[in-house]
PDB file of C-alpha atoms in Angstrom:
ATOM      1  CA  MET A 205      26.605  23.488 -48.952  1.00 95.00           C
ATOM      2  CA  LYS A 206      29.525  23.876 -51.338  1.00 93.00           C
ATOM      3  CA  ALA A 207      31.422  21.746 -53.809  1.00 94.00           C
ATOM      4  CA  LYS A 208      34.814  20.588 -52.561  1.00 96.00           C
ATOM      5  CA  ILE A 209      35.634  17.631 -54.843  1.00 97.00           C
ATOM      6  CA  THR A 210      34.493  16.599 -58.290  1.00 97.00           C
ATOM      7  CA  SER A 211      35.672  13.527 -60.126  1.00 96.00           C
ATOM      8  CA  ILE A 212      36.770  12.686 -63.635  1.00 97.00           C
ATOM      9  CA  PRO A 213      36.920   9.012 -64.613  1.00 96.00           C
ATOM     10  CA  VAL A 214      40.351   8.116 -65.971  1.00 96.00           C
ATOM     11  CA  LEU A 215      41.615   4.922 -67.536  1.00 92.00           C
ATOM     12  CA  ASP A 216      45.120   5.287 -66.066  1.00 94.00           C
ATOM     13  CA  GLN A 217      45.705   7.378 -62.939  1.00 96.00           C
ATOM     14  CA  GLU A 218      49.439   7.893 -63.471  1.00 96.00           C
ATOM     15  CA  LYS A 219      48.971   8.964 -67.082  1.00 97.00           C
ATOM     16  CA  ALA A 220      46.155  11.271 -65.974  1.00 97.00           C
ATOM     17  CA  LEU A 221      48.317  12.802 -63.246  1.00 98.00           C
ATOM     18  CA  GLN A 222      51.068  13.537 -65.769  1.00 98.00           C
ATOM     19  CA  PHE A 223      48.613  15.066 -68.255  1.00 98.00           C
ATOM     20  CA  TYR A 224      46.704  17.181 -65.739  1.00 98.00           C
ATOM     21  CA  THR A 225      49.882  18.491 -64.064  1.00 98.00           C
ATOM     22  CA  GLU A 226      52.441  18.667 -66.874  1.00 98.00           C
ATOM     23  CA  LYS A 227      50.116  19.762 -69.685  1.00 98.00           C
ATOM     24  CA  LEU A 228      47.115  21.460 -68.079  1.00 98.00           C
ATOM     25  CA  GLY A 229      49.091  22.967 -65.192  1.00 98.00           C
ATOM     26  CA  PHE A 230      47.147  21.622 -62.208  1.00 98.00           C
ATOM     27  CA  ILE A 231      48.988  20.788 -58.977  1.00 98.00           C
ATOM     28  CA  LYS A 232      48.789  17.453 -57.163  1.00 98.00           C
ATOM     29  CA  LYS A 233      46.970  17.909 -53.845  1.00 98.00           C
ATOM     30  CA  HIS A 234      46.430  14.377 -52.481  1.00 98.00           C
ATOM     31  CA  ASP A 235      47.945  11.043 -53.444  1.00 98.00           C
ATOM     32  CA  VAL A 236      46.919   8.283 -51.047  1.00 97.00           C
ATOM     33  CA  PRO A 237      47.390   4.589 -51.945  1.00 95.00           C
ATOM     34  CA  LEU A 238      44.145   2.602 -51.621  1.00 92.00           C
ATOM     35  CA  GLY A 239      45.391  -0.850 -52.613  1.00 85.00           C
ATOM     36  CA  GLU A 240      45.159  -2.798 -55.860  1.00 85.00           C
ATOM     37  CA  ASN A 241      47.120   0.009 -57.603  1.00 87.00           C
ATOM     38  CA  ASN A 242      44.335   2.528 -56.891  1.00 92.00           C
ATOM     39  CA  ARG A 243      44.890   5.934 -55.330  1.00 96.00           C
ATOM     40  CA  TRP A 244      42.891   8.780 -53.865  1.00 97.00           C
ATOM     41  CA  LEU A 245      44.485  11.177 -56.328  1.00 98.00           C
ATOM     42  CA  THR A 246      43.403  14.801 -56.564  1.00 98.00           C
ATOM     43  CA  VAL A 247      44.664  17.881 -58.357  1.00 98.00           C
ATOM     44  CA  VAL A 248      43.794  21.561 -57.940  1.00 98.00           C
ATOM     45  CA  SER A 249      44.213  24.734 -59.924  1.00 97.00           C
ATOM     46  CA  LYS A 250      47.533  26.435 -59.252  1.00 96.00           C
ATOM     47  CA  ASP A 251      45.486  29.641 -58.945  1.00 94.00           C
ATOM     48  CA  GLU A 252      43.109  28.196 -56.304  1.00 95.00           C
ATOM     49  CA  LEU A 253      45.087  25.848 -54.057  1.00 95.00           C
ATOM     50  CA  ASN A 254      42.134  25.584 -51.662  1.00 95.00           C
ATOM     51  CA  GLY A 255      39.556  25.471 -54.435  1.00 96.00           C
ATOM     52  CA  VAL A 256      37.650  22.520 -55.828  1.00 97.00           C
ATOM     53  CA  GLU A 257      39.746  19.358 -56.058  1.00 98.00           C
ATOM     54  CA  ILE A 258      39.519  17.134 -59.130  1.00 98.00           C
ATOM     55  CA  LEU A 259      39.580  13.464 -58.205  1.00 98.00           C
ATOM     56  CA  LEU A 260      41.251  11.435 -60.966  1.00 98.00           C
ATOM     57  CA  GLU A 261      38.965   8.456 -60.412  1.00 95.00           C
ATOM     58  CA  PRO A 262      39.893   4.968 -61.687  1.00 92.00           C
ATOM     59  CA  SER A 263      36.206   3.985 -61.842  1.00 83.00           C
ATOM     60  CA  PRO A 264      36.147   2.804 -65.495  1.00 80.00           C
ATOM     61  CA  ASN A 265      38.514   0.001 -64.517  1.00 80.00           C
ATOM     62  CA  HIS A 266      36.199  -1.258 -61.759  1.00 83.00           C
ATOM     63  CA  PHE A 267      32.651  -0.385 -62.795  1.00 88.00           C
ATOM     64  CA  GLU A 268      31.544  -1.398 -66.288  1.00 91.00           C
ATOM     65  CA  PRO A 269      28.656   1.133 -66.523  1.00 92.00           C
ATOM     66  CA  SER A 270      31.184   3.916 -65.914  1.00 91.00           C
ATOM     67  CA  LYS A 271      33.375   2.612 -68.725  1.00 91.00           C
ATOM     68  CA  ILE A 272      30.375   2.451 -71.096  1.00 94.00           C
ATOM     69  CA  TYR A 273      29.239   5.977 -70.167  1.00 95.00           C
ATOM     70  CA  GLN A 274      32.740   7.432 -70.526  1.00 95.00           C
ATOM     71  CA  SER A 275      33.262   5.720 -73.878  1.00 95.00           C
ATOM     72  CA  ALA A 276      29.867   6.838 -75.208  1.00 97.00           C
ATOM     73  CA  LEU A 277      30.558  10.476 -74.299  1.00 97.00           C
ATOM     74  CA  PHE A 278      34.014  10.336 -75.865  1.00 97.00           C
ATOM     75  CA  ASP A 279      32.772   8.674 -79.076  1.00 97.00           C
ATOM     76  CA  ALA A 280      30.017  11.292 -79.407  1.00 97.00           C
ATOM     77  CA  GLY A 281      32.561  14.099 -78.918  1.00 97.00           C
ATOM     78  CA  ILE A 282      30.789  15.314 -75.782  1.00 97.00           C
ATOM     79  CA  PRO A 283      33.052  16.850 -73.134  1.00 98.00           C
ATOM     80  CA  TYR A 284      33.003  15.169 -69.731  1.00 97.00           C
ATOM     81  CA  THR A 285      33.562  18.522 -68.007  1.00 97.00           C
ATOM     82  CA  GLN A 286      34.831  22.014 -68.675  1.00 97.00           C
ATOM     83  CA  PHE A 287      37.531  24.288 -67.322  1.00 97.00           C
ATOM     84  CA  ASN A 288      37.415  28.072 -67.529  1.00 97.00           C
ATOM     85  CA  VAL A 289      40.406  29.988 -68.875  1.00 98.00           C
ATOM     86  CA  GLU A 290      41.138  33.711 -69.170  1.00 97.00           C
ATOM     87  CA  ASP A 291      42.713  33.579 -72.656  1.00 98.00           C
ATOM     88  CA  LEU A 292      41.496  30.631 -74.701  1.00 98.00           C
ATOM     89  CA  GLN A 293      43.626  31.331 -77.762  1.00 98.00           C
ATOM     90  CA  GLY A 294      46.756  31.639 -75.623  1.00 98.00           C
ATOM     91  CA  GLU A 295      45.938  28.425 -73.755  1.00 98.00           C
ATOM     92  CA  TYR A 296      45.153  26.634 -77.020  1.00 98.00           C
ATOM     93  CA  ASP A 297      48.483  27.730 -78.526  1.00 98.00           C
ATOM     94  CA  ARG A 298      50.387  26.693 -75.356  1.00 98.00           C
ATOM     95  CA  LEU A 299      48.738  23.261 -75.251  1.00 98.00           C
ATOM     96  CA  MET A 300      49.185  22.652 -78.993  1.00 98.00           C
ATOM     97  CA  ALA A 301      52.901  23.342 -78.538  1.00 98.00           C
ATOM     98  CA  LEU A 302      52.907  20.639 -75.825  1.00 98.00           C
ATOM     99  CA  GLY A 303      51.321  18.135 -78.217  1.00 98.00           C
ATOM    100  CA  VAL A 304      47.770  18.202 -76.811  1.00 98.00           C
ATOM    101  CA  SER A 305      45.160  17.019 -79.309  1.00 98.00           C
ATOM    102  CA  PHE A 306      42.047  19.131 -79.875  1.00 98.00           C
ATOM    103  CA  SER A 307      38.825  18.009 -81.547  1.00 98.00           C
ATOM    104  CA  MET A 308      37.572  21.614 -81.690  1.00 98.00           C
ATOM    105  CA  GLN A 309      39.683  24.704 -82.192  1.00 98.00           C
ATOM    106  CA  PRO A 310      38.754  27.916 -80.360  1.00 98.00           C
ATOM    107  CA  THR A 311      35.288  28.838 -81.579  1.00 98.00           C
ATOM    108  CA  ALA A 312      33.117  31.794 -80.574  1.00 97.00           C
ATOM    109  CA  MET A 313      29.563  30.897 -79.575  1.00 97.00           C
ATOM    110  CA  GLY A 314      27.553  33.845 -78.342  1.00 96.00           C
ATOM    111  CA  ASN A 315      29.202  35.285 -75.247  1.00 97.00           C
ATOM    112  CA  VAL A 316      31.755  32.461 -74.901  1.00 98.00           C
ATOM    113  CA  LYS A 317      34.624  30.954 -76.829  1.00 98.00           C
ATOM    114  CA  ILE A 318      35.202  27.202 -76.495  1.00 98.00           C
ATOM    115  CA  ALA A 319      37.708  24.541 -77.533  1.00 98.00           C
ATOM    116  CA  ILE A 320      37.659  20.790 -76.846  1.00 98.00           C
ATOM    117  CA  LEU A 321      40.732  18.679 -76.039  1.00 98.00           C
ATOM    118  CA  ASP A 322      41.482  14.994 -75.498  1.00 98.00           C
ATOM    119  CA  ASP A 323      42.875  14.328 -72.004  1.00 97.00           C
ATOM    120  CA  THR A 324      44.529  11.049 -73.198  1.00 96.00           C
ATOM    121  CA  CYS A 325      42.675   9.199 -70.421  1.00 95.00           C
ATOM    122  CA  GLY A 326      39.300   8.643 -72.077  1.00 95.00           C
ATOM    123  CA  ASN A 327      37.738  12.103 -71.863  1.00 97.00           C
ATOM    124  CA  LYS A 328      37.028  15.157 -73.943  1.00 98.00           C
ATOM    125  CA  ILE A 329      37.500  18.320 -71.894  1.00 98.00           C
ATOM    126  CA  GLN A 330      36.001  21.657 -72.901  1.00 98.00           C
ATOM    127  CA  LEU A 331      37.932  24.859 -72.283  1.00 98.00           C
ATOM    128  CA  ILE A 332      35.798  27.978 -72.092  1.00 98.00           C
ATOM    129  CA  GLU A 333      36.531  31.701 -72.082  1.00 98.00           C
ATOM    130  CA  MET A 334      33.775  34.110 -71.136  1.00 98.00           C
ATOM    131  CA  LEU A 335      33.700  37.005 -73.600  1.00 96.00           C
TER     132      LEU A 335
END
């Protein structure tokens, strides 16, 4: 068994696609229309084209419990997921220059350094560098 796809609930798929590709640097892998303005929309790391796909899932627009859960996590400042980076300070500086909003600046915590950003689509995302 292995993970192939994971999903992130997004409030607007097009806005999410722009953020995850233009700001975070992911690459669009699949974009299949599903009707009612919904898409099977996935992105992957440019460094792992055959790695785990991130499904930019429009579930908050169609499933109220998902919207409540996503909103509660966001309001509490809890990241929905995390992405690993090699150089957190460099990534933080690059993303700040692109106008990305962070709720936590790079902070060392034991053997990791973390920062938390707003993906503009209803989620906090944690970036982590292993020290």
